[in-house]
Amino acid sequence: MKIEQKVSLASHSTMGLGGQAAYLCSVANRNDVAEALAWAKSNNLPAIMIGGGSNIVWKDEGYPGLVIVNDVLHYQIYQEDESNAYLTAGAGEVWDSVVERSVAAGLTGIEALSLIPGKTGATPVQNVGAYGQDISQTLTTIEAFDSQTGQFVTLRGSDCAFGYRTSRFKTTDKGRFFIITITLHLTRGKPVPPFYSSVQTYFEVEGISDVSPAALRQAVMSIRASKLPDPAFVRNCGSFFANPIIRQDQFISLNASYENIPHWPADEGVKLPAAWLIEQVGFKDVHDNATGMSTWPQQPLVLVNEKARNTADLLAFKQKIVDAVQAKFGIVLQQEPELLP
Ligand code: NAP
């Protein structure tokens, strides 16, 4: 395992911004993980694990310790019976490749999570979800290195404190566990309706009535491709803001002023699309010369680095949006990509 010094972190974030890592290495298996963490400990350095960098914004001051890039590859399906299968995937596997292979195997459970950028190990951290599916619905166990006890552990899905786009890995136990593999319980069968309206419309237009996992994957890929930029060509971190959930009474008073607010019931209140709020305050397809940042024309939730000089520029642009939404609606948008360190 090679440990490099003074590595630019801009190439480890699809936003293409950030300072330097004091040290950086790649890990390919559980031994590498243990070795990398032991090295950091013996040198009295903090350590952090990353995947594809698609949900990370690095601060300009960089990272003062060891950045561990997870490249643990593994893919195995254990067929329990005719309708149940367990899929174990390495944290370093490209997530969409895992989805693609599971769909090709005729399995349902994660096909609505198609084309989500990044690696597999990142999916439990924010309980990645899209179009009605999220990872907590299928995740059975996680194999991880527990830096608190110095041991490899197996965590059950029910131990992960999953919530709407959240888990213990980004709250109470942030930085504690280094994920090696995840195991999902998938089934052989068909995705269950109702589908999100954009997905349903796709099926109607395409004349699809018998929905297979492959058809749902195709629908999601088509919808995402039509409104989201490809991070391989356009520097962005996907949705920059989480969709806010507000209290019922807050919603009632907002709805009195803005009758057509799109909304959906959520566990703890009412869920609003952040994209709609941003559009209402005039930030759709905005190109900001002062910061070199823009919002993507088809989806204003996506902030694009056109020619930002640094992360400070990105954060200044983000704040303009947050302030405008707060001034008009009294809602404080929360940043979705993690700001590190
Ligand atoms: P969208 O499909 O335009 O939906 C916007 C908002 O409306 C989302 O909050 C979505 O809920 C909600 N919504 C739409 N139809 C709904 C229905 N039938 N029932 C309940 N809620 C409904 O959103 P988008 O921004 O283009 O994103 C597409 C999908 O990718 C969404 O599901 C979004 O949550 C997901 N996404 C996830 C992440 C992540 O996991 N970090 C990041 C970006 C986008 P939900 O948010 O509950 O789906």
GROMACS .gro file of C-alpha atoms and ligand atoms in nm:
model
  389
    1MET     CA    1   0.000   0.000   0.000
    2LYS     CA    2   0.149   0.331  -0.113
    3ILE     CA    3   0.092   0.646   0.089
    4GLU     CA    4   0.128   0.964  -0.116
    5GLN     CA    5   0.200   1.308   0.026
    6LYS     CA    6   0.043   1.645  -0.053
    7VAL     CA    7  -0.224   1.528  -0.295
    8SER     CA    8  -0.472   1.770  -0.449
    9LEU     CA    9  -0.822   1.689  -0.328
   10ALA     CA   10  -0.991   1.863  -0.620
   11SER     CA   11  -0.959   1.541  -0.819
   12HIS     CA   12  -1.129   1.355  -0.532
   13SER     CA   13  -1.449   1.557  -0.552
   14THR     CA   14  -1.670   1.575  -0.859
   15MET     CA   15  -1.709   1.946  -0.777
   16GLY     CA   16  -1.338   1.979  -0.862
   17LEU     CA   17  -1.251   2.208  -0.570
   18GLY     CA   18  -1.054   2.185  -0.246
   19GLY     CA   19  -0.707   2.203  -0.093
   20GLN     CA   20  -0.453   1.924  -0.044
   21ALA     CA   21  -0.452   1.604   0.158
   22ALA     CA   22  -0.142   1.577   0.376
   23TYR     CA   23  -0.145   1.203   0.293
   24LEU     CA   24  -0.359   0.983   0.068
   25CYS     CA   25  -0.373   0.611  -0.003
   26SER     CA   26  -0.600   0.362  -0.175
   27VAL     CA   27  -0.723   0.045  -0.001
   28ALA     CA   28  -0.826  -0.272  -0.185
   29ASN     CA   29  -0.916  -0.509   0.100
   30ARG     CA   30  -0.978  -0.529   0.474
   31ASN     CA   31  -0.606  -0.577   0.552
   32ASP     CA   32  -0.523  -0.253   0.370
   33VAL     CA   33  -0.789  -0.075   0.572
   34ALA     CA   34  -0.645  -0.200   0.902
   35GLU     CA   35  -0.291  -0.115   0.787
   36ALA     CA   36  -0.382   0.237   0.672
   37LEU     CA   37  -0.560   0.314   0.998
   38ALA     CA   38  -0.274   0.174   1.205
   39TRP     CA   39  -0.031   0.394   1.010
   40ALA     CA   40  -0.244   0.703   1.074
   41LYS     CA   41  -0.272   0.617   1.442
   42SER     CA   42   0.099   0.560   1.485
   43ASN     CA   43   0.165   0.897   1.320
   44ASN     CA   44  -0.096   1.067   1.533
   45LEU     CA   45  -0.296   1.173   1.228
   46PRO     CA   46  -0.670   1.182   1.171
   47ALA     CA   47  -0.798   0.952   0.895
   48ILE     CA   48  -1.101   0.970   0.673
   49MET     CA   49  -1.241   0.729   0.415
   50ILE     CA   50  -1.392   0.842   0.086
   51GLY     CA   51  -1.547   0.676  -0.217
   52GLY     CA   52  -1.598   0.842  -0.554
   53GLY     CA   53  -1.606   1.199  -0.423
   54SER     CA   54  -1.950   1.262  -0.571
   55ASN     CA   55  -2.097   1.388  -0.246
   56ILE     CA   56  -1.796   1.565  -0.098
   57VAL     CA   57  -1.696   1.927  -0.088
   58TRP     CA   58  -1.342   1.979   0.043
   59LYS     CA   59  -1.253   2.294   0.227
   60ASP     CA   60  -0.977   2.509   0.075
   61GLU     CA   61  -0.747   2.440   0.370
   62GLY     CA   62  -0.738   2.071   0.274
   63TYR     CA   63  -0.717   1.767   0.501
   64PRO     CA   64  -0.438   1.751   0.763
   65GLY     CA   65  -0.434   1.368   0.795
   66LEU     CA   66  -0.468   1.052   0.584
   67VAL     CA   67  -0.740   1.033   0.317
   68ILE     CA   68  -0.821   0.667   0.247
   69VAL     CA   69  -0.978   0.604  -0.094
   70ASN     CA   70  -1.196   0.294  -0.077
   71ASP     CA   71  -1.125   0.063  -0.371
   72VAL     CA   72  -1.252  -0.259  -0.209
   73LEU     CA   73  -1.401  -0.464  -0.493
   74HIS     CA   74  -1.633  -0.757  -0.433
   75TYR     CA   75  -1.961  -0.875  -0.581
   76GLN     CA   76  -2.140  -1.191  -0.482
   77ILE     CA   77  -2.499  -1.308  -0.496
   78TYR     CA   78  -2.619  -1.578  -0.262
   79GLN     CA   79  -2.949  -1.718  -0.385
   80GLU     CA   80  -3.140  -1.831  -0.078
   81ASP     CA   81  -3.443  -1.969  -0.256
   82GLU     CA   82  -3.648  -1.903  -0.570
   83SER     CA   83  -3.748  -1.554  -0.463
   84ASN     CA   84  -3.486  -1.434  -0.215
   85ALA     CA   85  -3.124  -1.340  -0.274
   86TYR     CA   86  -2.850  -1.174  -0.071
   87LEU     CA   87  -2.608  -0.950  -0.255
   88THR     CA   88  -2.275  -0.857  -0.093
   89ALA     CA   89  -2.086  -0.572  -0.258
   90GLY     CA   90  -1.749  -0.415  -0.181
   91ALA     CA   91  -1.761  -0.054  -0.064
   92GLY     CA   92  -1.532   0.044  -0.352
   93GLU     CA   93  -1.761  -0.093  -0.624
   94VAL     CA   94  -1.914   0.175  -0.846
   95TRP     CA   95  -2.272   0.186  -0.719
   96ASP     CA   96  -2.444   0.193  -1.057
   97SER     CA   97  -2.249  -0.112  -1.167
   98VAL     CA   98  -2.387  -0.300  -0.864
   99VAL     CA   99  -2.740  -0.190  -0.957
  100GLU     CA  100  -2.685  -0.288  -1.320
  101ARG     CA  101  -2.566  -0.639  -1.229
  102SER     CA  102  -2.848  -0.694  -0.978
  103VAL     CA  103  -3.106  -0.594  -1.239
  104ALA     CA  104  -2.942  -0.819  -1.499
  105ALA     CA  105  -2.982  -1.101  -1.245
  106GLY     CA  106  -3.358  -1.027  -1.238
  107LEU     CA  107  -3.357  -0.888  -0.884
  108THR     CA  108  -3.568  -0.602  -0.751
  109GLY     CA  109  -3.499  -0.368  -0.459
  110ILE     CA  110  -3.238  -0.115  -0.576
  111GLU     CA  111  -3.324  -0.053  -0.943
  112ALA     CA  112  -3.478   0.290  -0.867
  113LEU     CA  113  -3.133   0.387  -0.734
  114SER     CA  114  -2.991   0.360  -1.085
  115LEU     CA  115  -2.731   0.612  -1.206
  116ILE     CA  116  -2.669   0.755  -0.860
  117PRO     CA  117  -2.304   0.854  -0.885
  118GLY     CA  118  -2.042   0.734  -0.639
  119LYS     CA  119  -1.937   0.412  -0.474
  120THR     CA  120  -2.129   0.148  -0.282
  121GLY     CA  121  -1.979   0.222   0.061
  122ALA     CA  122  -2.127   0.569   0.058
  123THR     CA  123  -2.486   0.454   0.011
  124PRO     CA  124  -2.568   0.372   0.376
  125VAL     CA  125  -2.408   0.693   0.505
  126GLN     CA  126  -2.688   0.915   0.384
  127ASN     CA  127  -2.935   0.633   0.329
  128VAL     CA  128  -2.932   0.708  -0.043
  129GLY     CA  129  -3.277   0.707  -0.194
  130ALA     CA  130  -3.461   0.793  -0.513
  131TYR     CA  131  -3.802   0.740  -0.668
  132GLY     CA  132  -3.944   0.566  -0.363
  133GLN     CA  133  -3.661   0.324  -0.285
  134ASP     CA  134  -3.383   0.379  -0.035
  135ILE     CA  135  -3.095   0.163   0.078
  136SER     CA  136  -3.238   0.104   0.427
  137GLN     CA  137  -3.526  -0.095   0.275
  138THR     CA  138  -3.293  -0.371   0.156
  139LEU     CA  139  -2.977  -0.342   0.364
  140THR     CA  140  -2.931  -0.633   0.603
  141THR     CA  141  -2.570  -0.596   0.724
  142ILE     CA  142  -2.259  -0.383   0.693
  143GLU     CA  143  -1.906  -0.506   0.749
  144ALA     CA  144  -1.693  -0.224   0.886
  145PHE     CA  145  -1.379  -0.142   1.080
  146ASP     CA  146  -1.475   0.020   1.409
  147SER     CA  147  -1.205   0.276   1.487
  148GLN     CA  148  -1.336   0.307   1.844
  149THR     CA  149  -1.268  -0.058   1.931
  150GLY     CA  150  -1.003  -0.127   1.665
  151GLN     CA  151  -1.199  -0.429   1.540
  152PHE     CA  152  -1.391  -0.542   1.235
  153VAL     CA  153  -1.763  -0.554   1.314
  154THR     CA  154  -2.087  -0.655   1.146
  155LEU     CA  155  -2.367  -0.405   1.190
  156ARG     CA  156  -2.729  -0.489   1.120
  157GLY     CA  157  -2.942  -0.251   0.915
  158SER     CA  158  -3.161  -0.203   1.218
  159ASP     CA  159  -2.855  -0.076   1.411
  160CYS     CA  160  -2.781   0.201   1.161
  161ALA     CA  161  -3.039   0.461   1.280
  162PHE     CA  162  -3.157   0.511   0.925
  163GLY     CA  163  -3.388   0.806   0.857
  164TYR     CA  164  -3.475   1.022   0.560
  165ARG     CA  165  -3.133   1.059   0.385
  166THR     CA  166  -2.953   1.004   0.714
  167SER     CA  167  -2.797   0.738   0.939
  168ARG     CA  168  -2.573   0.705   1.243
  169PHE     CA  169  -2.274   0.724   1.003
  170LYS     CA  170  -2.338   1.093   0.941
  171THR     CA  171  -2.472   1.180   1.287
  172THR     CA  172  -2.385   1.016   1.620
  173ASP     CA  173  -2.106   0.794   1.481
  174LYS     CA  174  -1.963   1.023   1.216
  175GLY     CA  175  -1.608   0.912   1.131
  176ARG     CA  176  -1.618   0.603   1.353
  177PHE     CA  177  -1.687   0.321   1.106
  178PHE     CA  178  -1.493   0.242   0.787
  179ILE     CA  179  -1.729   0.046   0.563
  180ILE     CA  180  -1.581  -0.258   0.383
  181THR     CA  181  -1.887  -0.434   0.235
  182ILE     CA  182  -2.264  -0.408   0.244
  183THR     CA  183  -2.517  -0.689   0.210
  184LEU     CA  184  -2.863  -0.637   0.063
  185HIS     CA  185  -3.170  -0.857   0.066
  186LEU     CA  186  -3.320  -0.846  -0.284
  187THR     CA  187  -3.610  -1.038  -0.428
  188ARG     CA  188  -3.684  -1.196  -0.759
  189GLY     CA  189  -3.997  -1.031  -0.886
  190LYS     CA  190  -4.147  -0.705  -0.996
  191PRO     CA  191  -4.123  -0.356  -0.849
  192VAL     CA  192  -4.443  -0.267  -0.670
  193PRO     CA  193  -4.651   0.038  -0.780
  194PRO     CA  194  -4.745   0.319  -0.723
  195PHE     CA  195  -4.450   0.478  -0.900
  196TYR     CA  196  -4.342   0.843  -0.881
  197SER     CA  197  -4.536   1.043  -1.137
  198SER     CA  198  -4.233   1.104  -1.361
  199VAL     CA  199  -4.171   0.726  -1.368
  200GLN     CA  200  -4.538   0.651  -1.432
  201THR     CA  201  -4.542   0.902  -1.719
  202TYR     CA  202  -4.237   0.733  -1.871
  203PHE     CA  203  -4.414   0.395  -1.864
  204GLU     CA  204  -4.727   0.543  -2.022
  205VAL     CA  205  -4.532   0.716  -2.300
  206GLU     CA  206  -4.331   0.399  -2.368
  207GLY     CA  207  -4.643   0.179  -2.351
  208ILE     CA  208  -4.501  -0.035  -2.067
  209SER     CA  209  -4.765  -0.199  -1.847
  210ASP     CA  210  -4.572  -0.500  -1.719
  211VAL     CA  211  -4.300  -0.333  -1.511
  212SER     CA  212  -3.983  -0.536  -1.462
  213PRO     CA  213  -3.677  -0.426  -1.258
  214ALA     CA  214  -3.503  -0.361  -1.592
  215ALA     CA  215  -3.791  -0.138  -1.709
  216LEU     CA  216  -3.781   0.064  -1.387
  217ARG     CA  217  -3.403   0.101  -1.417
  218GLN     CA  218  -3.445   0.221  -1.776
  219ALA     CA  219  -3.714   0.473  -1.669
  220VAL     CA  220  -3.498   0.617  -1.391
  221MET     CA  221  -3.192   0.634  -1.617
  222SER     CA  222  -3.388   0.817  -1.882
  223ILE     CA  223  -3.539   1.067  -1.634
  224ARG     CA  224  -3.205   1.133  -1.464
  225ALA     CA  225  -3.020   1.174  -1.794
  226SER     CA  226  -3.279   1.427  -1.912
  227LYS     CA  227  -3.239   1.656  -1.613
  228LEU     CA  228  -2.903   1.593  -1.445
  229PRO     CA  229  -2.552   1.673  -1.568
  230ASP     CA  230  -2.298   1.391  -1.593
  231PRO     CA  231  -2.025   1.461  -1.331
  232ALA     CA  232  -1.770   1.310  -1.573
  233PHE     CA  233  -1.817   1.620  -1.792
  234VAL     CA  234  -1.977   1.887  -1.573
  235ARG     CA  235  -1.830   1.960  -1.229
  236ASN     CA  236  -2.110   1.910  -0.979
  237CYS     CA  237  -2.210   1.707  -0.672
  238GLY     CA  238  -2.567   1.620  -0.772
  239SER     CA  239  -2.841   1.770  -0.558
  240PHE     CA  240  -2.674   2.030  -0.341
  241PHE     CA  241  -2.969   2.068  -0.103
  242ALA     CA  242  -3.187   1.813   0.072
  243ASN     CA  243  -3.562   1.839   0.016
  244PRO     CA  244  -3.690   2.005   0.335
  245ILE     CA  245  -3.949   1.850   0.562
  246ILE     CA  246  -4.150   2.116   0.745
  247ARG     CA  247  -4.411   2.099   1.020
  248GLN     CA  248  -4.777   2.069   0.925
  249ASP     CA  249  -4.867   2.409   1.079
  250GLN     CA  250  -4.577   2.573   0.894
  251PHE     CA  251  -4.705   2.421   0.572
  252ILE     CA  252  -5.061   2.545   0.632
  253SER     CA  253  -4.945   2.903   0.674
  254LEU     CA  254  -4.715   2.881   0.368
  255ASN     CA  255  -4.993   2.731   0.163
  256ALA     CA  256  -5.216   3.027   0.250
  257SER     CA  257  -4.972   3.252   0.061
  258TYR     CA  258  -4.861   3.010  -0.212
  259GLU     CA  259  -5.145   2.783  -0.310
  260ASN     CA  260  -4.964   2.571  -0.562
  261ILE     CA  261  -4.673   2.448  -0.353
  262PRO     CA  262  -4.595   2.093  -0.461
  263HIS     CA  263  -4.578   1.877  -0.148
  264TRP     CA  264  -4.597   1.521  -0.018
  265PRO     CA  265  -4.674   1.381   0.325
  266ALA     CA  266  -4.364   1.278   0.520
  267ASP     CA  267  -4.318   1.093   0.848
  268GLU     CA  268  -4.249   1.404   1.052
  269GLY     CA  269  -4.447   1.663   0.853
  270VAL     CA  270  -4.468   1.776   0.492
  271LYS     CA  271  -4.195   1.731   0.231
  272LEU     CA  272  -4.131   2.011  -0.020
  273PRO     CA  273  -3.913   1.998  -0.331
  274ALA     CA  274  -3.609   2.220  -0.273
  275ALA     CA  275  -3.588   2.271  -0.651
  276TRP     CA  276  -3.927   2.446  -0.651
  277LEU     CA  277  -3.824   2.678  -0.367
  278ILE     CA  278  -3.501   2.768  -0.548
  279GLU     CA  279  -3.685   2.834  -0.872
  280GLN     CA  280  -3.933   3.061  -0.693
  281VAL     CA  281  -3.650   3.285  -0.571
  282GLY     CA  282  -3.509   3.322  -0.922
  283PHE     CA  283  -3.211   3.088  -0.902
  284LYS     CA  284  -3.296   2.858  -1.194
  285ASP     CA  285  -3.027   2.861  -1.466
  286VAL     CA  286  -2.835   3.141  -1.295
  287HIS     CA  287  -2.470   3.200  -1.394
  288ASP     CA  288  -2.299   3.395  -1.120
  289ASN     CA  289  -1.995   3.586  -1.246
  290ALA     CA  290  -1.874   3.681  -0.901
  291THR     CA  291  -1.828   3.319  -0.791
  292GLY     CA  292  -1.801   3.130  -1.121
  293MET     CA  293  -2.088   2.905  -1.010
  294SER     CA  294  -2.423   2.830  -1.173
  295THR     CA  295  -2.740   2.629  -1.124
  296TRP     CA  296  -2.819   2.359  -1.379
  297PRO     CA  297  -3.096   2.470  -1.619
  298GLN     CA  298  -3.304   2.152  -1.592
  299GLN     CA  299  -3.254   2.108  -1.216
  300PRO     CA  300  -3.168   2.411  -1.000
  301LEU     CA  301  -3.087   2.181  -0.707
  302VAL     CA  302  -2.760   2.107  -0.884
  303LEU     CA  303  -2.484   2.363  -0.838
  304VAL     CA  304  -2.223   2.364  -1.113
  305ASN     CA  305  -1.862   2.475  -1.087
  306GLU     CA  306  -1.814   2.662  -1.416
  307LYS     CA  307  -1.504   2.859  -1.317
  308ALA     CA  308  -1.501   2.892  -0.940
  309ARG     CA  309  -1.158   2.971  -0.798
  310ASN     CA  310  -1.205   2.780  -0.477
  311THR     CA  311  -1.450   2.627  -0.230
  312ALA     CA  312  -1.508   2.970  -0.075
  313ASP     CA  313  -1.665   3.077  -0.407
  314LEU     CA  314  -1.894   2.773  -0.404
  315LEU     CA  315  -1.999   2.838  -0.045
  316ALA     CA  316  -2.063   3.206  -0.118
  317PHE     CA  317  -2.293   3.109  -0.408
  318LYS     CA  318  -2.468   2.849  -0.196
  319GLN     CA  319  -2.529   3.111   0.075
  320LYS     CA  320  -2.695   3.345  -0.175
  321ILE     CA  321  -2.949   3.071  -0.250
  322VAL     CA  322  -2.998   2.975   0.115
  323ASP     CA  323  -3.055   3.341   0.212
  324ALA     CA  324  -3.302   3.403  -0.072
  325VAL     CA  325  -3.510   3.096   0.014
  326GLN     CA  326  -3.503   3.179   0.383
  327ALA     CA  327  -3.608   3.541   0.321
  328LYS     CA  328  -3.906   3.437   0.108
  329PHE     CA  329  -4.024   3.114   0.270
  330GLY     CA  330  -3.865   3.106   0.617
  331ILE     CA  331  -3.708   2.768   0.532
  332VAL     CA  332  -3.335   2.708   0.576
  333LEU     CA  333  -3.212   2.472   0.306
  334GLN     CA  334  -2.964   2.213   0.427
  335GLN     CA  335  -2.655   2.126   0.227
  336GLU     CA  336  -2.649   1.764   0.115
  337PRO     CA  337  -2.285   1.701   0.014
  338GLU     CA  338  -2.056   1.668   0.312
  339LEU     CA  339  -1.823   1.964   0.374
  340LEU     CA  340  -1.483   1.821   0.474
  341PRO     CA  341  -1.295   1.827   0.697
  342NAP     P1  342  -3.826   1.490  -0.790
  342NAP     O1  343  -3.852   1.357  -0.848
  342NAP     O2  344  -3.848   1.614  -0.871
  342NAP     O3  345  -3.901   1.504  -0.652
  342NAP     C1  346  -3.885   1.621  -0.575
  342NAP     C2  347  -3.935   1.592  -0.436
  342NAP     O4  348  -4.067   1.545  -0.443
  342NAP     C3  349  -3.856   1.487  -0.363
  342NAP     O5  350  -3.848   1.529  -0.228
  342NAP     C4  351  -3.943   1.364  -0.371
  342NAP     O6  352  -3.937   1.283  -0.258
  342NAP     C5  353  -4.081   1.425  -0.374
  342NAP     N1  354  -4.172   1.336  -0.446
  342NAP     C6  355  -4.194   1.332  -0.580
  342NAP     N2  356  -4.288   1.240  -0.609
  342NAP     C7  357  -4.323   1.184  -0.491
  342NAP     C8  358  -4.415   1.081  -0.456
  342NAP     N3  359  -4.488   1.020  -0.548
  342NAP     N4  360  -4.423   1.047  -0.326
  342NAP     C9  361  -4.350   1.108  -0.234
  342NAP     N5  362  -4.263   1.205  -0.261
  342NAP    C10  363  -4.249   1.243  -0.388
  342NAP     O7  364  -3.681   1.494  -0.728
  342NAP     P2  365  -3.537   1.512  -0.790
  342NAP     O8  366  -3.473   1.619  -0.711
  342NAP     O9  367  -3.533   1.521  -0.939
  342NAP    O10  368  -3.471   1.375  -0.747
  342NAP    C11  369  -3.517   1.252  -0.800
  342NAP    C12  370  -3.508   1.149  -0.694
  342NAP    O11  371  -3.374   1.132  -0.651
  342NAP    C13  372  -3.588   1.186  -0.568
  342NAP    O12  373  -3.648   1.069  -0.518
  342NAP    C14  374  -3.482   1.239  -0.476
  342NAP    O13  375  -3.512   1.226  -0.339
  342NAP    C15  376  -3.366   1.150  -0.514
  342NAP     N6  377  -3.238   1.206  -0.474
  342NAP    C16  378  -3.174   1.146  -0.369
  342NAP    C17  379  -3.053   1.194  -0.325
  342NAP    C18  380  -2.986   1.125  -0.211
  342NAP    O14  381  -3.020   1.014  -0.172
  342NAP     N7  382  -2.891   1.186  -0.150
  342NAP    C19  383  -2.996   1.303  -0.388
  342NAP    C20  384  -3.062   1.360  -0.495
  342NAP    C21  385  -3.185   1.313  -0.536
  342NAP     P3  386  -3.812   1.191  -0.217
  342NAP    O15  387  -3.700   1.285  -0.194
  342NAP    O16  388  -3.857   1.128  -0.090
  342NAP    O17  389  -3.792   1.096  -0.326
   0.00000   0.00000   0.00000
